[in-house]
PDB file of C-alpha atoms in Angstrom:
ATOM      1  CA  UNK D  22     -37.126 185.505 131.925  1.00  0.00           C
ATOM      2  CA  UNK D  23     -38.586 188.964 131.348  1.00  0.00           C
ATOM      3  CA  UNK D  24     -38.009 190.602 127.951  1.00  0.00           C
ATOM      4  CA  UNK D  25     -36.035 193.423 129.589  1.00  0.00           C
ATOM      5  CA  UNK D  26     -33.758 190.880 131.310  1.00  0.00           C
ATOM      6  CA  UNK D  27     -33.219 189.120 127.963  1.00  0.00           C
ATOM      7  CA  UNK D  28     -32.300 192.396 126.313  1.00  0.00           C
ATOM      8  CA  UNK D  29     -29.883 193.455 129.058  1.00  0.00           C
ATOM      9  CA  UNK D  30     -28.157 190.063 128.904  1.00  0.00           C
ATOM     10  CA  UNK D  31     -27.742 190.305 125.153  1.00  0.00           C
ATOM     11  CA  UNK D  32     -26.306 193.818 125.556  1.00  0.00           C
ATOM     12  CA  UNK D  33     -23.845 192.523 128.131  1.00  0.00           C
ATOM     13  CA  UNK D  34     -22.753 189.679 125.887  1.00  0.00           C
ATOM     14  CA  UNK D  35     -22.306 192.086 122.934  1.00  0.00           C
ATOM     15  CA  UNK D  36     -20.173 194.356 125.139  1.00  0.00           C
ATOM     16  CA  UNK D  37     -18.005 191.405 126.266  1.00  0.00           C
ATOM     17  CA  UNK D  38     -17.467 190.218 122.713  1.00  0.00           C
ATOM     18  CA  UNK D  39     -16.659 193.747 121.553  1.00  0.00           C
ATOM     19  CA  UNK D  40     -14.210 194.180 124.382  1.00  0.00           C
ATOM     20  CA  UNK D  41     -12.577 190.848 123.551  1.00  0.00           C
ATOM     21  CA  UNK D  42     -12.071 192.167 120.001  1.00  0.00           C
ATOM     22  CA  UNK D  43     -10.609 195.460 121.299  1.00  0.00           C
ATOM     23  CA  UNK D  44      -8.188 193.554 123.526  1.00  0.00           C
ATOM     24  CA  UNK D  45      -7.049 191.397 120.575  1.00  0.00           C
ATOM     25  CA  UNK D  46      -8.518 188.195 121.982  1.00  0.00           C
ATOM     26  CA  UNK D  47     -10.738 187.530 118.923  1.00  0.00           C
ATOM     27  CA  UNK D  48      -9.054 187.721 115.521  1.00  0.00           C
ATOM     28  CA  UNK D  49     -10.501 188.561 112.073  1.00  0.00           C
ATOM     29  CA  UNK D  50     -12.149 185.545 110.454  1.00  0.00           C
ATOM     30  CA  UNK D  51     -12.960 183.891 113.766  1.00  0.00           C
ATOM     31  CA  UNK D  52     -16.216 181.909 113.699  1.00  0.00           C
ATOM     32  CA  UNK D  53     -18.657 182.821 116.470  1.00  0.00           C
ATOM     33  CA  UNK D  54     -20.553 179.557 116.958  1.00  0.00           C
ATOM     34  CA  UNK D  55     -23.954 180.006 118.590  1.00  0.00           C
ATOM     35  CA  UNK D  56     -23.824 176.745 120.537  1.00  0.00           C
ATOM     36  CA  UNK D  57     -20.418 177.572 121.983  1.00  0.00           C
ATOM     37  CA  UNK D  58     -21.492 181.080 122.939  1.00  0.00           C
ATOM     38  CA  UNK D  59     -24.638 179.699 124.596  1.00  0.00           C
ATOM     39  CA  UNK D  60     -22.488 177.492 126.759  1.00  0.00           C
ATOM     40  CA  UNK D  61     -19.868 180.181 127.434  1.00  0.00           C
ATOM     41  CA  UNK D  62     -22.393 182.787 128.568  1.00  0.00           C
ATOM     42  CA  UNK D  63     -25.095 180.475 129.896  1.00  0.00           C
ATOM     43  CA  UNK D  64     -27.600 182.142 127.585  1.00  0.00           C
ATOM     44  CA  UNK D  65     -30.360 181.109 125.195  1.00  0.00           C
ATOM     45  CA  UNK D  66     -29.871 181.041 121.420  1.00  0.00           C
ATOM     46  CA  UNK D  67     -32.249 184.008 121.116  1.00  0.00           C
ATOM     47  CA  UNK D  68     -30.094 186.030 123.484  1.00  0.00           C
ATOM     48  CA  UNK D  69     -26.907 185.140 121.565  1.00  0.00           C
ATOM     49  CA  UNK D  70     -28.530 185.928 118.266  1.00  0.00           C
ATOM     50  CA  UNK D  71     -29.567 189.358 119.550  1.00  0.00           C
ATOM     51  CA  UNK D  72     -25.987 190.041 120.727  1.00  0.00           C
ATOM     52  CA  UNK D  73     -24.604 188.938 117.352  1.00  0.00           C
ATOM     53  CA  UNK D  74     -27.142 191.161 115.572  1.00  0.00           C
ATOM     54  CA  UNK D  75     -25.779 194.108 117.534  1.00  0.00           C
ATOM     55  CA  UNK D  76     -22.219 193.301 116.514  1.00  0.00           C
ATOM     56  CA  UNK D  77     -23.311 192.915 112.927  1.00  0.00           C
ATOM     57  CA  UNK D  78     -24.933 196.369 113.105  1.00  0.00           C
ATOM     58  CA  UNK D  79     -21.638 197.727 114.434  1.00  0.00           C
ATOM     59  CA  UNK D  80     -19.729 196.300 111.450  1.00  0.00           C
ATOM     60  CA  UNK D  81     -17.768 193.823 113.517  1.00  0.00           C
ATOM     61  CA  UNK D  82     -19.187 190.560 112.196  1.00  0.00           C
ATOM     62  CA  UNK D  83     -20.991 189.262 109.185  1.00  0.00           C
ATOM     63  CA  UNK D  84     -22.845 186.090 108.237  1.00  0.00           C
ATOM     64  CA  UNK D  85     -21.558 183.623 105.682  1.00  0.00           C
ATOM     65  CA  UNK D  86     -23.937 181.162 104.040  1.00  0.00           C
ATOM     66  CA  UNK D  87     -23.686 177.749 105.639  1.00  0.00           C
ATOM     67  CA  UNK D  88     -21.016 178.952 108.057  1.00  0.00           C
ATOM     68  CA  UNK D  89     -22.785 181.428 110.333  1.00  0.00           C
ATOM     69  CA  UNK D  90     -21.300 184.468 112.071  1.00  0.00           C
ATOM     70  CA  UNK D  91     -17.634 185.377 111.556  1.00  0.00           C
ATOM     71  CA  UNK D  92     -15.572 188.317 112.722  1.00  0.00           C
ATOM     72  CA  UNK D  93     -15.066 190.560 109.731  1.00  0.00           C
ATOM     73  CA  UNK D  94     -11.888 191.084 107.761  1.00  0.00           C
ATOM     74  CA  UNK D  95     -12.034 194.813 106.995  1.00  0.00           C
ATOM     75  CA  UNK D  96     -11.564 196.353 103.554  1.00  0.00           C
ATOM     76  CA  UNK D  97     -10.027 199.555 102.238  1.00  0.00           C
ATOM     77  CA  UNK D  98     -13.541 200.992 102.004  1.00  0.00           C
ATOM     78  CA  UNK D  99     -14.025 200.288 105.728  1.00  0.00           C
ATOM     79  CA  UNK D 100     -10.735 202.039 106.513  1.00  0.00           C
ATOM     80  CA  UNK D 101     -11.687 205.185 104.579  1.00  0.00           C
ATOM     81  CA  UNK D 102     -14.908 205.380 106.534  1.00  0.00           C
ATOM     82  CA  UNK D 103     -13.276 204.674 109.912  1.00  0.00           C
ATOM     83  CA  UNK D 104     -10.804 207.493 109.364  1.00  0.00           C
ATOM     84  CA  UNK D 105     -13.503 209.965 108.352  1.00  0.00           C
ATOM     85  CA  UNK D 106     -15.035 209.248 111.769  1.00  0.00           C
ATOM     86  CA  UNK D 107     -11.691 209.542 113.514  1.00  0.00           C
ATOM     87  CA  UNK D 108     -10.859 212.902 111.912  1.00  0.00           C
ATOM     88  CA  UNK D 109     -14.289 214.268 112.818  1.00  0.00           C
ATOM     89  CA  UNK D 110     -14.396 213.154 116.447  1.00  0.00           C
ATOM     90  CA  UNK D 111     -10.798 213.326 117.546  1.00  0.00           C
ATOM     91  CA  UNK D 112     -10.135 216.783 116.053  1.00  0.00           C
ATOM     92  CA  UNK D 113     -13.407 218.095 117.485  1.00  0.00           C
ATOM     93  CA  UNK D 114     -12.448 216.675 120.890  1.00  0.00           C
ATOM     94  CA  UNK D 115      -9.122 218.530 120.804  1.00  0.00           C
ATOM     95  CA  UNK D 116     -10.875 221.832 119.941  1.00  0.00           C
ATOM     96  CA  UNK D 117     -13.104 221.372 123.004  1.00  0.00           C
ATOM     97  CA  UNK D 118     -10.376 220.095 125.341  1.00  0.00           C
ATOM     98  CA  UNK D 119     -10.267 223.362 127.345  1.00  0.00           C
ATOM     99  CA  UNK D 120     -13.496 222.242 129.016  1.00  0.00           C
ATOM    100  CA  UNK D 121     -12.126 218.907 130.224  1.00  0.00           C
ATOM    101  CA  UNK D 122     -11.200 218.281 133.850  1.00  0.00           C
ATOM    102  CA  UNK D 123      -7.730 217.729 135.248  1.00  0.00           C
ATOM    103  CA  UNK D 124      -8.855 214.248 136.196  1.00  0.00           C
ATOM    104  CA  UNK D 125      -9.466 213.422 132.513  1.00  0.00           C
ATOM    105  CA  UNK D 126      -5.996 214.511 131.587  1.00  0.00           C
ATOM    106  CA  UNK D 127      -4.554 212.432 134.405  1.00  0.00           C
ATOM    107  CA  UNK D 128      -6.382 209.390 133.008  1.00  0.00           C
ATOM    108  CA  UNK D 129      -4.859 209.991 129.576  1.00  0.00           C
ATOM    109  CA  UNK D 130      -1.385 210.315 131.075  1.00  0.00           C
ATOM    110  CA  UNK D 131      -1.885 207.011 132.974  1.00  0.00           C
ATOM    111  CA  UNK D 132      -2.953 205.236 129.778  1.00  0.00           C
ATOM    112  CA  UNK D 133       0.128 206.413 127.975  1.00  0.00           C
ATOM    113  CA  UNK D 134       2.387 205.405 130.864  1.00  0.00           C
ATOM    114  CA  UNK D 135       0.890 201.893 130.843  1.00  0.00           C
ATOM    115  CA  UNK D 136       1.562 201.651 127.089  1.00  0.00           C
ATOM    116  CA  UNK D 137       5.117 202.809 127.519  1.00  0.00           C
ATOM    117  CA  UNK D 138       5.680 200.207 130.257  1.00  0.00           C
ATOM    118  CA  UNK D 139       4.204 197.526 128.014  1.00  0.00           C
ATOM    119  CA  UNK D 140       6.615 198.531 125.205  1.00  0.00           C
ATOM    120  CA  UNK D 141       9.580 198.183 127.575  1.00  0.00           C
ATOM    121  CA  UNK D 142       8.332 194.684 128.436  1.00  0.00           C
ATOM    122  CA  UNK D 143       7.766 193.778 124.747  1.00  0.00           C
ATOM    123  CA  UNK D 144       4.021 193.282 125.327  1.00  0.00           C
ATOM    124  CA  UNK D 145       3.035 194.666 121.941  1.00  0.00           C
ATOM    125  CA  UNK D 146      -0.583 193.575 122.101  1.00  0.00           C
ATOM    126  CA  UNK D 147      -0.904 195.645 125.263  1.00  0.00           C
ATOM    127  CA  UNK D 148       0.834 198.558 123.516  1.00  0.00           C
ATOM    128  CA  UNK D 149      -1.796 198.454 120.809  1.00  0.00           C
ATOM    129  CA  UNK D 150      -4.542 198.361 123.427  1.00  0.00           C
ATOM    130  CA  UNK D 151      -3.045 201.369 125.184  1.00  0.00           C
ATOM    131  CA  UNK D 152      -2.992 203.343 121.948  1.00  0.00           C
ATOM    132  CA  UNK D 153      -6.647 202.499 121.309  1.00  0.00           C
ATOM    133  CA  UNK D 154      -7.564 203.562 124.875  1.00  0.00           C
ATOM    134  CA  UNK D 155      -5.602 206.791 124.390  1.00  0.00           C
ATOM    135  CA  UNK D 156      -7.658 207.804 121.366  1.00  0.00           C
ATOM    136  CA  UNK D 157     -10.859 206.728 123.129  1.00  0.00           C
ATOM    137  CA  UNK D 158      -9.891 209.020 126.010  1.00  0.00           C
ATOM    138  CA  UNK D 159      -9.255 211.862 123.565  1.00  0.00           C
ATOM    139  CA  UNK D 160     -12.814 211.460 122.230  1.00  0.00           C
ATOM    140  CA  UNK D 161     -13.894 211.370 125.886  1.00  0.00           C
ATOM    141  CA  UNK D 162     -12.825 215.043 126.090  1.00  0.00           C
ATOM    142  CA  UNK D 163     -16.132 215.795 124.379  1.00  0.00           C
ATOM    143  CA  UNK D 164     -17.861 214.445 127.512  1.00  0.00           C
ATOM    144  CA  UNK D 165     -20.554 212.716 125.487  1.00  0.00           C
ATOM    145  CA  UNK D 166     -21.517 209.213 126.648  1.00  0.00           C
ATOM    146  CA  UNK D 167     -23.145 208.488 123.281  1.00  0.00           C
ATOM    147  CA  UNK D 168     -20.086 209.494 121.228  1.00  0.00           C
ATOM    148  CA  UNK D 169     -17.829 207.591 123.625  1.00  0.00           C
ATOM    149  CA  UNK D 170     -19.966 204.436 123.271  1.00  0.00           C
ATOM    150  CA  UNK D 171     -20.079 204.773 119.507  1.00  0.00           C
ATOM    151  CA  UNK D 172     -16.304 205.238 119.353  1.00  0.00           C
ATOM    152  CA  UNK D 173     -15.844 201.903 121.144  1.00  0.00           C
ATOM    153  CA  UNK D 174     -17.068 200.195 117.966  1.00  0.00           C
ATOM    154  CA  UNK D 175     -14.413 202.121 115.979  1.00  0.00           C
ATOM    155  CA  UNK D 176     -11.784 200.879 118.413  1.00  0.00           C
ATOM    156  CA  UNK D 177     -12.903 197.285 117.910  1.00  0.00           C
ATOM    157  CA  UNK D 178     -12.713 197.745 114.118  1.00  0.00           C
ATOM    158  CA  UNK D 179      -9.215 199.237 114.455  1.00  0.00           C
ATOM    159  CA  UNK D 180      -8.113 196.243 116.544  1.00  0.00           C
ATOM    160  CA  UNK D 181      -9.271 193.958 113.707  1.00  0.00           C
ATOM    161  CA  UNK D 182      -6.904 195.852 111.444  1.00  0.00           C
ATOM    162  CA  UNK D 183      -4.045 195.577 113.973  1.00  0.00           C
ATOM    163  CA  UNK D 184      -4.603 191.787 113.988  1.00  0.00           C
ATOM    164  CA  UNK D 185      -4.025 191.713 110.224  1.00  0.00           C
ATOM    165  CA  UNK D 186      -0.419 192.834 110.660  1.00  0.00           C
ATOM    166  CA  UNK D 187       2.166 190.060 110.290  1.00  0.00           C
ATOM    167  CA  UNK D 188       4.473 191.713 112.892  1.00  0.00           C
ATOM    168  CA  UNK D 189       2.689 193.525 115.679  1.00  0.00           C
ATOM    169  CA  UNK D 190       5.900 194.988 117.150  1.00  0.00           C
ATOM    170  CA  UNK D 191       6.857 196.568 113.865  1.00  0.00           C
ATOM    171  CA  UNK D 192       3.306 197.852 113.497  1.00  0.00           C
ATOM    172  CA  UNK D 193       3.113 199.425 116.970  1.00  0.00           C
ATOM    173  CA  UNK D 194       6.620 200.960 117.277  1.00  0.00           C
ATOM    174  CA  UNK D 195       6.553 204.717 117.020  1.00  0.00           C
ATOM    175  CA  UNK D 196       2.862 205.391 117.638  1.00  0.00           C
ATOM    176  CA  UNK D 197       3.147 205.772 121.415  1.00  0.00           C
ATOM    177  CA  UNK D 198       5.709 208.517 120.970  1.00  0.00           C
ATOM    178  CA  UNK D 199       3.294 210.326 118.699  1.00  0.00           C
ATOM    179  CA  UNK D 200       0.472 209.872 121.168  1.00  0.00           C
ATOM    180  CA  UNK D 201       2.658 211.284 123.952  1.00  0.00           C
ATOM    181  CA  UNK D 202       3.496 214.327 121.787  1.00  0.00           C
ATOM    182  CA  UNK D 203      -0.178 215.014 121.133  1.00  0.00           C
ATOM    183  CA  UNK D 204      -0.918 214.691 124.846  1.00  0.00           C
ATOM    184  CA  UNK D 205       1.914 217.108 125.742  1.00  0.00           C
ATOM    185  CA  UNK D 206       0.307 219.794 123.561  1.00  0.00           C
ATOM    186  CA  UNK D 207      -3.137 219.075 125.028  1.00  0.00           C
ATOM    187  CA  UNK D 208      -1.860 219.243 128.651  1.00  0.00           C
ATOM    188  CA  UNK D 209      -0.181 222.526 127.869  1.00  0.00           C
ATOM    189  CA  UNK D 210      -3.381 223.990 126.369  1.00  0.00           C
ATOM    190  CA  UNK D 211      -1.786 224.142 122.909  1.00  0.00           C
ATOM    191  CA  UNK D 212      -4.896 222.983 121.036  1.00  0.00           C
ATOM    192  CA  UNK D 213      -3.832 224.193 117.581  1.00  0.00           C
ATOM    193  CA  UNK D 214      -0.521 222.323 117.847  1.00  0.00           C
ATOM    194  CA  UNK D 215      -2.296 219.197 119.216  1.00  0.00           C
ATOM    195  CA  UNK D 216      -4.823 219.303 116.357  1.00  0.00           C
ATOM    196  CA  UNK D 217      -2.025 219.629 113.788  1.00  0.00           C
ATOM    197  CA  UNK D 218      -0.150 216.649 115.270  1.00  0.00           C
ATOM    198  CA  UNK D 219      -3.335 214.637 115.438  1.00  0.00           C
ATOM    199  CA  UNK D 220      -4.208 215.328 111.815  1.00  0.00           C
ATOM    200  CA  UNK D 221      -0.745 214.263 110.687  1.00  0.00           C
ATOM    201  CA  UNK D 222      -1.053 211.175 112.898  1.00  0.00           C
ATOM    202  CA  UNK D 223      -4.355 210.160 111.378  1.00  0.00           C
ATOM    203  CA  UNK D 224      -3.186 210.665 107.788  1.00  0.00           C
ATOM    204  CA  UNK D 225      -0.062 208.599 108.425  1.00  0.00           C
ATOM    205  CA  UNK D 226      -2.047 205.934 110.331  1.00  0.00           C
ATOM    206  CA  UNK D 227      -4.590 205.583 107.533  1.00  0.00           C
ATOM    207  CA  UNK D 228      -1.850 205.098 104.957  1.00  0.00           C
ATOM    208  CA  UNK D 229      -0.118 202.580 107.140  1.00  0.00           C
ATOM    209  CA  UNK D 230      -3.165 200.429 107.929  1.00  0.00           C
ATOM    210  CA  UNK D 231      -4.248 200.557 104.273  1.00  0.00           C
ATOM    211  CA  UNK D 232      -0.905 198.949 103.360  1.00  0.00           C
ATOM    212  CA  UNK D 233      -1.526 196.256 105.981  1.00  0.00           C
ATOM    213  CA  UNK D 234      -4.922 195.450 104.505  1.00  0.00           C
ATOM    214  CA  UNK D 235      -3.481 195.232 100.976  1.00  0.00           C
ATOM    215  CA  UNK D 236      -0.642 192.951 102.166  1.00  0.00           C
ATOM    216  CA  UNK D 237      -3.133 190.777 104.070  1.00  0.00           C
ATOM    217  CA  UNK D 238      -5.251 190.251 100.968  1.00  0.00           C
ATOM    218  CA  UNK D 239      -2.265 188.944  99.030  1.00  0.00           C
ATOM    219  CA  UNK D 240      -1.215 186.280 101.621  1.00  0.00           C
TER     220      UNK D 240
END
């Protein structure tokens, strides 16, 4: 296999593992066993190790002596840093939203509708996924592929926090309504109002997930 083929395969595996985390299919503390991943993805150990190195660089996994790679359990320090990124990117995206296409706004509306339907059906994992996708789409208003790709790692880290909640329904209730309110301001071109709502949302969210992390540590 050519080196470029090896690299592209490792990138693909890293993306699949990251997406599995975003979708809530891999929980914090999960061991990522090289032999099992080799079999699952029909890849060499070197390819798997390269994919895991990428996830480690993104802050999604770490290595424990004599145990190997594990999905990280995030800390309060991680949360503070994540929300610094969120404030910077999401508020900037709102400020630049006048340049976004109607198609982009239609995508955001569809994401919210899917989340609302999931809530009616009590699919709370899907509700959480919809909320993550909504905020990813907001950052997408910046129309920067690099920022969008980077924010995917933030989504994966947020999902790890979601998974630390003892009651996902209780955790997710209320956020979709706030997302919808932010979108309504965006769609109406009310950027100042959308930014104000987003800022309040992020402060409230940071406080909430910080409490989840503290509760998780005491279990």
